[in-house]
mmCIF file with all atom_site columns, C-alpha atoms in Angstrom:
data_model
loop_
_atom_site.group_PDB
_atom_site.id
_atom_site.type_symbol
_atom_site.label_atom_id
_atom_site.label_alt_id
_atom_site.label_comp_id
_atom_site.label_asym_id
_atom_site.label_entity_id
_atom_site.label_seq_id
_atom_site.pdbx_PDB_ins_code
_atom_site.Cartn_x
_atom_site.Cartn_y
_atom_site.Cartn_z
_atom_site.occupancy
_atom_site.B_iso_or_equiv
_atom_site.pdbx_formal_charge
_atom_site.auth_seq_id
_atom_site.auth_comp_id
_atom_site.auth_asym_id
_atom_site.auth_atom_id
_atom_site.pdbx_PDB_model_num
ATOM 1   C CA . UNK A 1 1   ? 14.267  5.146   -4.239  1.00 56.00 ? 168 UNK A CA 1
ATOM 2   C CA . UNK A 1 2   ? 13.148  7.585   -6.907  1.00 63.00 ? 169 UNK A CA 1
ATOM 3   C CA . UNK A 1 3   ? 16.028  10.004  -6.705  1.00 69.00 ? 170 UNK A CA 1
ATOM 4   C CA . UNK A 1 4   ? 18.961  9.438   -9.087  1.00 78.00 ? 171 UNK A CA 1
ATOM 5   C CA . UNK A 1 5   ? 21.345  9.679   -6.148  1.00 83.00 ? 172 UNK A CA 1
ATOM 6   C CA . UNK A 1 6   ? 20.850  6.834   -3.661  1.00 80.00 ? 173 UNK A CA 1
ATOM 7   C CA . UNK A 1 7   ? 20.894  8.159   -0.125  1.00 82.00 ? 174 UNK A CA 1
ATOM 8   C CA . UNK A 1 8   ? 20.601  5.211   2.273   1.00 81.00 ? 175 UNK A CA 1
ATOM 9   C CA . UNK A 1 9   ? 19.457  7.296   5.249   1.00 84.00 ? 176 UNK A CA 1
ATOM 10  C CA . UNK A 1 10  ? 16.655  8.827   3.177   1.00 83.00 ? 177 UNK A CA 1
ATOM 11  C CA . UNK A 1 11  ? 15.630  5.428   1.810   1.00 83.00 ? 178 UNK A CA 1
ATOM 12  C CA . UNK A 1 12  ? 15.472  3.916   5.278   1.00 84.00 ? 179 UNK A CA 1
ATOM 13  C CA . UNK A 1 13  ? 13.506  6.867   6.632   1.00 88.00 ? 180 UNK A CA 1
ATOM 14  C CA . UNK A 1 14  ? 10.943  6.432   3.861   1.00 87.00 ? 181 UNK A CA 1
ATOM 15  C CA . UNK A 1 15  ? 10.770  2.680   4.505   1.00 88.00 ? 182 UNK A CA 1
ATOM 16  C CA . UNK A 1 16  ? 10.353  3.220   8.245   1.00 90.00 ? 183 UNK A CA 1
ATOM 17  C CA . UNK A 1 17  ? 7.599   5.769   7.696   1.00 92.00 ? 184 UNK A CA 1
ATOM 18  C CA . UNK A 1 18  ? 5.800   3.432   5.297   1.00 91.00 ? 185 UNK A CA 1
ATOM 19  C CA . UNK A 1 19  ? 5.938   0.640   7.861   1.00 92.00 ? 186 UNK A CA 1
ATOM 20  C CA . UNK A 1 20  ? 4.669   3.049   10.521  1.00 95.00 ? 187 UNK A CA 1
ATOM 21  C CA . UNK A 1 21  ? 1.683   4.097   8.407   1.00 94.00 ? 188 UNK A CA 1
ATOM 22  C CA . UNK A 1 22  ? 0.841   0.483   7.529   1.00 94.00 ? 189 UNK A CA 1
ATOM 23  C CA . UNK A 1 23  ? 1.142   -0.357  11.230  1.00 96.00 ? 190 UNK A CA 1
ATOM 24  C CA . UNK A 1 24  ? -1.377  2.362   12.090  1.00 95.00 ? 191 UNK A CA 1
ATOM 25  C CA . UNK A 1 25  ? -3.723  1.039   9.386   1.00 95.00 ? 192 UNK A CA 1
ATOM 26  C CA . UNK A 1 26  ? -3.237  -2.513  10.661  1.00 96.00 ? 193 UNK A CA 1
ATOM 27  C CA . UNK A 1 27  ? -4.140  -1.459  14.192  1.00 97.00 ? 194 UNK A CA 1
ATOM 28  C CA . UNK A 1 28  ? -7.210  0.506   13.048  1.00 96.00 ? 195 UNK A CA 1
ATOM 29  C CA . UNK A 1 29  ? -8.391  -2.412  10.931  1.00 97.00 ? 196 UNK A CA 1
ATOM 30  C CA . UNK A 1 30  ? -7.865  -4.752  13.881  1.00 97.00 ? 197 UNK A CA 1
ATOM 31  C CA . UNK A 1 31  ? -10.279 -2.622  15.899  1.00 96.00 ? 198 UNK A CA 1
ATOM 32  C CA . UNK A 1 32  ? -12.814 -2.295  13.090  1.00 95.00 ? 199 UNK A CA 1
ATOM 33  C CA . UNK A 1 33  ? -15.824 -4.593  13.410  1.00 94.00 ? 200 UNK A CA 1
ATOM 34  C CA . UNK A 1 34  ? -16.597 -4.217  9.703   1.00 95.00 ? 201 UNK A CA 1
ATOM 35  C CA . UNK A 1 35  ? -13.056 -4.634  8.400   1.00 94.00 ? 202 UNK A CA 1
ATOM 36  C CA . UNK A 1 36  ? -13.181 -1.209  6.706   1.00 96.00 ? 203 UNK A CA 1
ATOM 37  C CA . UNK A 1 37  ? -11.237 1.872   7.701   1.00 94.00 ? 204 UNK A CA 1
ATOM 38  C CA . UNK A 1 38  ? -14.304 4.071   8.256   1.00 94.00 ? 205 UNK A CA 1
ATOM 39  C CA . UNK A 1 39  ? -17.832 2.866   8.960   1.00 92.00 ? 206 UNK A CA 1
ATOM 40  C CA . UNK A 1 40  ? -19.379 -0.361  7.846   1.00 93.00 ? 207 UNK A CA 1
ATOM 41  C CA . UNK A 1 41  ? -18.623 -0.265  4.117   1.00 94.00 ? 208 UNK A CA 1
ATOM 42  C CA . UNK A 1 42  ? -15.893 0.509   1.631   1.00 94.00 ? 209 UNK A CA 1
ATOM 43  C CA . UNK A 1 43  ? -15.433 4.267   1.420   1.00 94.00 ? 210 UNK A CA 1
ATOM 44  C CA . UNK A 1 44  ? -13.224 6.809   -0.288  1.00 93.00 ? 211 UNK A CA 1
ATOM 45  C CA . UNK A 1 45  ? -10.748 6.356   2.572   1.00 93.00 ? 212 UNK A CA 1
ATOM 46  C CA . UNK A 1 46  ? -10.307 2.648   1.770   1.00 94.00 ? 213 UNK A CA 1
ATOM 47  C CA . UNK A 1 47  ? -9.969  3.360   -1.940  1.00 93.00 ? 214 UNK A CA 1
ATOM 48  C CA . UNK A 1 48  ? -7.423  6.126   -1.385  1.00 91.00 ? 215 UNK A CA 1
ATOM 49  C CA . UNK A 1 49  ? -5.234  4.077   0.914   1.00 91.00 ? 216 UNK A CA 1
ATOM 50  C CA . UNK A 1 50  ? -5.426  1.063   -1.378  1.00 93.00 ? 217 UNK A CA 1
ATOM 51  C CA . UNK A 1 51  ? -3.978  2.991   -4.308  1.00 89.00 ? 218 UNK A CA 1
ATOM 52  C CA . UNK A 1 52  ? -1.173  4.219   -2.036  1.00 88.00 ? 219 UNK A CA 1
ATOM 53  C CA . UNK A 1 53  ? -0.643  0.641   -0.817  1.00 88.00 ? 220 UNK A CA 1
ATOM 54  C CA . UNK A 1 54  ? -0.231  -0.601  -4.365  1.00 87.00 ? 221 UNK A CA 1
ATOM 55  C CA . UNK A 1 55  ? 3.113   1.217   -4.450  1.00 86.00 ? 222 UNK A CA 1
ATOM 56  C CA . UNK A 1 56  ? 4.572   -0.450  -1.357  1.00 88.00 ? 223 UNK A CA 1
ATOM 57  C CA . UNK A 1 57  ? 5.786   -3.796  -2.738  1.00 83.00 ? 224 UNK A CA 1
ATOM 58  C CA . UNK A 1 58  ? 7.486   -2.324  -5.848  1.00 82.00 ? 225 UNK A CA 1
ATOM 59  C CA . UNK A 1 59  ? 9.031   0.421   -3.734  1.00 81.00 ? 226 UNK A CA 1
ATOM 60  C CA . UNK A 1 60  ? 10.350  -2.005  -1.127  1.00 82.00 ? 227 UNK A CA 1
ATOM 61  C CA . UNK A 1 61  ? 11.778  -4.246  -3.856  1.00 80.00 ? 228 UNK A CA 1
ATOM 62  C CA . UNK A 1 62  ? 14.115  -1.422  -4.885  1.00 77.00 ? 229 UNK A CA 1
ATOM 63  C CA . UNK A 1 63  ? 15.790  -1.480  -1.474  1.00 75.00 ? 230 UNK A CA 1
ATOM 64  C CA . UNK A 1 64  ? 17.015  -5.038  -0.815  1.00 73.00 ? 231 UNK A CA 1
ATOM 65  C CA . UNK A 1 65  ? 17.320  -4.667  2.944   1.00 76.00 ? 232 UNK A CA 1
ATOM 66  C CA . UNK A 1 66  ? 13.905  -3.049  3.458   1.00 78.00 ? 233 UNK A CA 1
ATOM 67  C CA . UNK A 1 67  ? 12.708  -6.077  5.450   1.00 83.00 ? 234 UNK A CA 1
ATOM 68  C CA . UNK A 1 68  ? 9.146   -5.621  4.216   1.00 83.00 ? 235 UNK A CA 1
ATOM 69  C CA . UNK A 1 69  ? 6.910   -8.515  5.258   1.00 88.00 ? 236 UNK A CA 1
ATOM 70  C CA . UNK A 1 70  ? 3.178   -8.220  4.637   1.00 89.00 ? 237 UNK A CA 1
ATOM 71  C CA . UNK A 1 71  ? 2.574   -10.927 7.228   1.00 92.00 ? 238 UNK A CA 1
ATOM 72  C CA . UNK A 1 72  ? 3.769   -8.511  9.926   1.00 94.00 ? 239 UNK A CA 1
ATOM 73  C CA . UNK A 1 73  ? 0.505   -6.623  9.315   1.00 95.00 ? 240 UNK A CA 1
ATOM 74  C CA . UNK A 1 74  ? -2.223  -9.326  9.220   1.00 97.00 ? 241 UNK A CA 1
ATOM 75  C CA . UNK A 1 75  ? -5.256  -7.010  9.437   1.00 97.00 ? 242 UNK A CA 1
ATOM 76  C CA . UNK A 1 76  ? -3.859  -4.736  6.751   1.00 96.00 ? 243 UNK A CA 1
ATOM 77  C CA . UNK A 1 77  ? -2.981  -7.711  4.533   1.00 95.00 ? 244 UNK A CA 1
ATOM 78  C CA . UNK A 1 78  ? -6.503  -9.152  4.802   1.00 96.00 ? 245 UNK A CA 1
ATOM 79  C CA . UNK A 1 79  ? -8.016  -5.741  4.030   1.00 96.00 ? 246 UNK A CA 1
ATOM 80  C CA . UNK A 1 80  ? -5.624  -5.191  1.107   1.00 95.00 ? 247 UNK A CA 1
ATOM 81  C CA . UNK A 1 81  ? -6.516  -8.574  -0.398  1.00 95.00 ? 248 UNK A CA 1
ATOM 82  C CA . UNK A 1 82  ? -10.222 -7.834  0.103   1.00 95.00 ? 249 UNK A CA 1
ATOM 83  C CA . UNK A 1 83  ? -9.823  -4.506  -1.671  1.00 95.00 ? 250 UNK A CA 1
ATOM 84  C CA . UNK A 1 84  ? -7.854  -6.085  -4.528  1.00 95.00 ? 251 UNK A CA 1
ATOM 85  C CA . UNK A 1 85  ? -10.754 -8.471  -5.202  1.00 96.00 ? 252 UNK A CA 1
ATOM 86  C CA . UNK A 1 86  ? -13.282 -5.686  -5.778  1.00 95.00 ? 253 UNK A CA 1
ATOM 87  C CA . UNK A 1 87  ? -14.177 -5.426  -9.478  1.00 96.00 ? 254 UNK A CA 1
ATOM 88  C CA . UNK A 1 88  ? -14.015 -1.633  -9.526  1.00 93.00 ? 255 UNK A CA 1
ATOM 89  C CA . UNK A 1 89  ? -10.565 -1.705  -7.917  1.00 94.00 ? 256 UNK A CA 1
ATOM 90  C CA . UNK A 1 90  ? -9.322  -4.324  -10.401 1.00 95.00 ? 257 UNK A CA 1
ATOM 91  C CA . UNK A 1 91  ? -10.510 -2.118  -13.239 1.00 95.00 ? 258 UNK A CA 1
ATOM 92  C CA . UNK A 1 92  ? -8.713  0.954   -11.898 1.00 92.00 ? 259 UNK A CA 1
ATOM 93  C CA . UNK A 1 93  ? -5.481  -0.976  -11.255 1.00 90.00 ? 260 UNK A CA 1
ATOM 94  C CA . UNK A 1 94  ? -5.566  -2.393  -14.801 1.00 92.00 ? 261 UNK A CA 1
ATOM 95  C CA . UNK A 1 95  ? -6.212  1.040   -16.303 1.00 91.00 ? 262 UNK A CA 1
ATOM 96  C CA . UNK A 1 96  ? -3.395  2.548   -14.255 1.00 86.00 ? 263 UNK A CA 1
ATOM 97  C CA . UNK A 1 97  ? -1.009  -0.159  -15.481 1.00 85.00 ? 264 UNK A CA 1
ATOM 98  C CA . UNK A 1 98  ? -1.967  0.572   -19.100 1.00 88.00 ? 265 UNK A CA 1
ATOM 99  C CA . UNK A 1 99  ? -1.408  4.294   -18.608 1.00 88.00 ? 266 UNK A CA 1
ATOM 100 C CA . UNK A 1 100 ? 1.986   3.718   -17.024 1.00 83.00 ? 267 UNK A CA 1
ATOM 101 C CA . UNK A 1 101 ? 3.088   1.479   -19.916 1.00 82.00 ? 268 UNK A CA 1
ATOM 102 C CA . UNK A 1 102 ? 1.865   4.102   -22.389 1.00 77.00 ? 269 UNK A CA 1
ATOM 103 C CA . UNK A 1 103 ? 3.742   6.847   -20.570 1.00 76.00 ? 270 UNK A CA 1
ATOM 104 C CA . UNK A 1 104 ? 7.016   4.935   -20.875 1.00 74.00 ? 271 UNK A CA 1
ATOM 105 C CA . UNK A 1 105 ? 6.884   4.843   -24.678 1.00 64.00 ? 272 UNK A CA 1
#
């Protein structure tokens, strides 16, 4: 994905591992009474995973046959949408986008 030389086996391994991690998160969130990864409120763990999650869709778009479907992970999807609605998270995502645009010039 990020390497100049496209190595299909490496791309598919990365995709499979990403799906595995999201599957683990989905299962943990399905067992969580609060809907958070740890405890009964948003913590550093949720914030850390969210920023990692933000890379999934763009990464999967690079590999046409990645077969990435958010709906396969309903608990994760609900949590991700909940995180994306938090004002502090919106602010960080916007700032990150600005920095990335600035770095490309």
